[in-house]
Short mmCIF file of C-alpha atoms in Angstrom, two decimals:
data_model
loop_
_atom_site.label_atom_id
_atom_site.label_comp_id
_atom_site.label_asym_id
_atom_site.label_seq_id
_atom_site.Cartn_x
_atom_site.Cartn_y
_atom_site.Cartn_z
CA UNK A 21 -13.91 -162.88 -75.48
CA UNK A 22 -14.07 -165.83 -73.09
CA UNK A 23 -11.04 -164.57 -71.15
CA UNK A 24 -10.38 -161.07 -69.79
CA UNK A 25 -7.44 -158.99 -70.97
CA UNK A 26 -4.41 -158.62 -68.72
CA UNK A 27 -5.58 -155.10 -67.83
CA UNK A 28 -9.07 -156.21 -66.80
CA UNK A 29 -7.70 -159.14 -64.83
CA UNK A 30 -5.30 -156.80 -63.03
CA UNK A 31 -8.16 -154.43 -62.21
CA UNK A 32 -10.19 -157.38 -60.87
CA UNK A 33 -7.32 -158.57 -58.68
CA UNK A 34 -6.67 -155.04 -57.37
CA UNK A 35 -10.31 -154.44 -56.41
CA UNK A 36 -11.53 -154.99 -52.86
CA UNK A 37 -13.56 -158.17 -52.65
CA UNK A 38 -13.60 -161.89 -52.01
CA UNK A 39 -13.91 -163.74 -55.33
CA UNK A 40 -10.83 -165.84 -56.22
CA UNK A 41 -9.32 -165.54 -59.68
CA UNK A 42 -10.39 -169.02 -60.80
CA UNK A 43 -14.03 -168.32 -60.05
CA UNK A 44 -13.71 -164.89 -61.65
CA UNK A 45 -12.48 -166.44 -64.89
CA UNK A 46 -15.40 -168.87 -64.86
CA UNK A 47 -17.83 -165.99 -64.29
CA UNK A 48 -16.26 -164.03 -67.15
CA UNK A 49 -16.60 -166.96 -69.55
CA UNK A 50 -20.22 -167.48 -68.48
CA UNK A 51 -21.00 -163.80 -69.00
CA UNK A 52 -19.39 -163.89 -72.45
CA UNK A 53 -21.62 -166.79 -73.44
CA UNK A 54 -24.76 -165.23 -71.94
CA UNK A 55 -24.06 -161.87 -73.60
CA UNK A 56 -24.72 -163.46 -76.99
CA UNK A 57 -28.42 -163.19 -76.15
CA UNK A 58 -28.04 -159.41 -76.30
CA UNK A 59 -29.71 -158.93 -72.91
CA UNK A 60 -28.42 -157.23 -69.73
CA UNK A 61 -26.14 -159.09 -67.33
CA UNK A 62 -27.22 -158.63 -63.72
CA UNK A 63 -25.52 -159.32 -60.42
CA UNK A 64 -27.03 -159.26 -56.95
CA UNK A 65 -24.42 -158.17 -54.42
CA UNK A 66 -22.05 -155.46 -55.67
CA UNK A 67 -19.90 -154.85 -52.57
CA UNK A 68 -16.92 -152.88 -53.95
CA UNK A 69 -17.23 -153.95 -57.59
CA UNK A 70 -14.67 -156.74 -57.94
CA UNK A 71 -16.92 -159.04 -59.99
CA UNK A 72 -18.72 -156.08 -61.57
CA UNK A 73 -15.50 -155.32 -63.47
CA UNK A 74 -15.76 -158.68 -65.25
CA UNK A 75 -19.43 -158.32 -66.16
CA UNK A 76 -18.92 -154.73 -67.29
CA UNK A 77 -16.02 -155.63 -69.57
CA UNK A 78 -18.08 -158.37 -71.22
CA UNK A 79 -21.02 -155.97 -71.57
CA UNK A 80 -18.76 -153.35 -73.15
CA UNK A 81 -17.53 -155.78 -75.78
CA UNK A 82 -20.96 -157.29 -76.44
CA UNK A 83 -22.80 -153.97 -76.73
CA UNK A 84 -25.04 -154.64 -73.75
CA UNK A 85 -24.96 -153.44 -70.13
CA UNK A 86 -24.13 -154.81 -66.69
CA UNK A 87 -26.60 -154.11 -63.90
CA UNK A 88 -25.51 -154.47 -60.29
CA UNK A 89 -27.90 -154.38 -57.32
CA UNK A 90 -26.87 -153.66 -53.71
CA UNK A 91 -27.99 -151.50 -50.79
CA UNK A 92 -24.27 -150.91 -50.09
CA UNK A 93 -24.68 -151.24 -46.31
CA UNK A 94 -22.92 -154.60 -46.21
CA UNK A 95 -24.28 -158.08 -45.59
CA UNK A 96 -24.53 -159.72 -42.18
CA UNK A 97 -21.01 -161.13 -42.13
CA UNK A 98 -19.55 -157.71 -43.03
CA UNK A 99 -20.92 -155.85 -40.02
CA UNK A 100 -18.68 -154.74 -37.09
CA UNK A 101 -17.46 -157.67 -35.04
CA UNK A 102 -17.90 -160.18 -37.87
CA UNK A 103 -15.25 -161.99 -39.88
CA UNK A 104 -15.49 -159.99 -43.10
CA UNK A 105 -15.83 -156.51 -41.60
CA UNK A 106 -13.68 -153.81 -43.22
CA UNK A 107 -13.56 -150.58 -41.22
CA UNK A 108 -12.25 -148.66 -44.24
CA UNK A 109 -15.70 -148.77 -45.88
CA UNK A 110 -17.61 -147.37 -42.90
CA UNK A 111 -19.14 -143.91 -43.37
CA UNK A 112 -17.89 -142.00 -40.30
CA UNK A 113 -20.76 -139.54 -40.47
CA UNK A 114 -23.53 -142.10 -40.06
CA UNK A 115 -21.50 -144.96 -38.57
CA UNK A 116 -22.73 -147.49 -41.12
CA UNK A 117 -21.00 -149.35 -43.92
CA UNK A 118 -21.16 -147.62 -47.29
CA UNK A 119 -19.37 -149.44 -50.08
CA UNK A 120 -20.83 -147.25 -52.84
CA UNK A 121 -17.94 -144.71 -52.99
CA UNK A 122 -15.35 -147.52 -53.14
CA UNK A 123 -17.39 -149.26 -55.84
CA UNK A 124 -17.53 -146.09 -57.94
CA UNK A 125 -13.77 -145.60 -57.66
CA UNK A 126 -13.24 -149.24 -58.65
CA UNK A 127 -15.25 -148.80 -61.85
CA UNK A 128 -13.61 -145.50 -62.71
CA UNK A 129 -10.11 -146.93 -62.32
CA UNK A 130 -11.07 -149.77 -64.65
CA UNK A 131 -12.58 -147.36 -67.21
CA UNK A 132 -15.93 -149.12 -67.12
CA UNK A 133 -18.35 -146.62 -65.56
CA UNK A 134 -20.43 -146.09 -68.68
CA UNK A 135 -21.11 -149.81 -69.13
CA UNK A 136 -22.72 -150.32 -65.71
CA UNK A 137 -26.08 -149.41 -64.22
CA UNK A 138 -25.67 -149.40 -60.45
CA UNK A 139 -28.98 -149.85 -58.64
CA UNK A 140 -28.84 -148.86 -54.98
CA UNK A 141 -31.61 -150.71 -53.21
CA UNK A 142 -32.67 -153.99 -51.68
CA UNK A 143 -32.81 -156.94 -54.03
CA UNK A 144 -36.48 -157.97 -53.50
CA UNK A 145 -37.71 -154.41 -54.07
CA UNK A 146 -35.63 -153.98 -57.21
CA UNK A 147 -36.72 -157.38 -58.56
CA UNK A 148 -40.38 -156.40 -58.18
CA UNK A 149 -39.95 -153.39 -60.48
CA UNK A 150 -37.63 -155.06 -62.99
CA UNK A 151 -39.74 -155.92 -66.03
CA UNK A 152 -37.40 -157.33 -68.65
CA UNK A 153 -35.55 -160.57 -69.23
CA UNK A 154 -31.87 -161.02 -68.43
CA UNK A 155 -29.11 -162.95 -70.17
CA UNK A 156 -27.35 -163.69 -66.91
CA UNK A 157 -28.19 -163.43 -63.22
CA UNK A 158 -25.27 -163.74 -60.80
CA UNK A 159 -26.47 -164.32 -57.22
CA UNK A 160 -23.85 -163.21 -54.70
CA UNK A 161 -25.80 -161.25 -52.10
CA UNK A 162 -26.65 -161.92 -48.47
CA UNK A 163 -25.97 -165.46 -47.28
CA UNK A 164 -28.87 -165.94 -44.86
CA UNK A 165 -31.71 -168.19 -45.99
CA UNK A 166 -34.02 -165.18 -46.11
CA UNK A 167 -31.77 -163.15 -48.40
CA UNK A 168 -30.66 -166.02 -50.64
CA UNK A 169 -34.26 -167.18 -51.04
CA UNK A 170 -35.43 -163.65 -51.89
CA UNK A 171 -32.66 -163.31 -54.47
CA UNK A 172 -33.54 -166.63 -56.08
CA UNK A 173 -37.30 -166.08 -56.09
CA UNK A 174 -36.96 -162.49 -57.27
CA UNK A 175 -34.42 -162.93 -60.05
CA UNK A 176 -34.31 -166.54 -61.32
CA UNK A 177 -37.68 -166.16 -63.14
CA UNK A 178 -36.19 -163.24 -65.09
CA UNK A 179 -33.42 -165.34 -66.69
CA UNK A 180 -34.28 -165.67 -70.39
CA UNK A 181 -34.50 -169.12 -72.02
CA UNK A 182 -30.92 -170.11 -72.80
CA UNK A 183 -29.66 -167.59 -70.26
CA UNK A 184 -27.50 -168.39 -67.26
CA UNK A 185 -28.10 -168.42 -63.52
CA UNK A 186 -24.79 -168.25 -61.66
CA UNK A 187 -24.70 -168.85 -57.89
CA UNK A 188 -21.65 -168.06 -55.77
CA UNK A 189 -20.52 -169.58 -52.45
CA UNK A 190 -22.22 -172.95 -52.95
CA UNK A 191 -20.80 -175.30 -50.32
CA UNK A 192 -22.35 -178.80 -50.12
CA UNK A 193 -20.31 -179.44 -46.94
CA UNK A 194 -21.39 -177.20 -44.03
CA UNK A 195 -17.79 -177.26 -42.78
CA UNK A 196 -16.78 -175.19 -45.82
CA UNK A 197 -19.34 -172.40 -45.53
CA UNK A 198 -22.95 -171.32 -45.09
CA UNK A 199 -25.68 -173.42 -46.64
CA UNK A 200 -28.16 -170.84 -47.95
CA UNK A 201 -26.59 -170.53 -51.44
CA UNK A 202 -26.39 -174.33 -51.62
CA UNK A 203 -30.09 -174.59 -50.82
CA UNK A 204 -31.15 -172.20 -53.58
CA UNK A 205 -28.83 -174.05 -55.98
CA UNK A 206 -30.69 -177.27 -55.14
CA UNK A 207 -34.02 -175.48 -55.61
CA UNK A 208 -32.97 -174.33 -59.06
CA UNK A 209 -32.08 -177.88 -60.10
CA UNK A 210 -35.20 -179.39 -58.55
CA UNK A 211 -37.41 -176.83 -60.30
CA UNK A 212 -36.65 -178.43 -63.66
CA UNK A 213 -36.18 -174.95 -65.13
CA UNK A 214 -32.38 -175.10 -65.00
CA UNK A 215 -29.66 -177.57 -65.92
CA UNK A 216 -26.16 -177.45 -64.50
CA UNK A 217 -23.45 -176.47 -66.97
CA UNK A 218 -20.31 -176.32 -64.87
CA UNK A 219 -18.79 -176.20 -61.38
CA UNK A 220 -15.73 -174.08 -60.50
CA UNK A 221 -14.94 -174.32 -56.80
CA UNK A 222 -17.95 -172.63 -55.12
CA UNK A 223 -19.36 -171.20 -58.38
CA UNK A 224 -22.28 -173.02 -60.05
CA UNK A 225 -23.43 -172.29 -63.61
CA UNK A 226 -26.94 -173.28 -64.64
CA UNK A 227 -28.69 -172.70 -67.96
CA UNK A 228 -32.40 -171.98 -68.22
CA UNK A 229 -34.08 -174.66 -70.31
#
């Protein structure tokens, strides 16, 4: 189960989103390992469900569930006038981004709706009311220091011993991308609670000691 089927990989590649295939395969393998703990797999930052497909397929096979947390109004860099803005996911009635309908269609096309709990809300608020441990936390939300820090402080403590913390868009060189995910990655290592398992491009896998 460490690699997705051709059908799941095709669904991943067809979905709207930004994660490259190589990083997706690394995420899938990490989720497959973490799922052995029998705990939920959680991601922060759903967008349109590209990476959710991978977590949901692992959850389906492992008999657990994928949880995905997002307010679905888009992060800073996805707003009008910014590099990653996509006008096709703007709700014309309210004039704001709303990726939730696209996300739901993505899951339905992939046949994975029943294996996902979609939580619509802001990460810090959801983290405060989440009581249980998690087998995997995938941090891929807002890329400001405020949002990345909130995601790390809210969710990293909920990773079970032996579970995995996965951080996306980690760029040690500022020329390659924003530094907020890199800073929370360093915090995780410096905490002594996590050890690095692998690096795949901008994806970092850490195991809770």
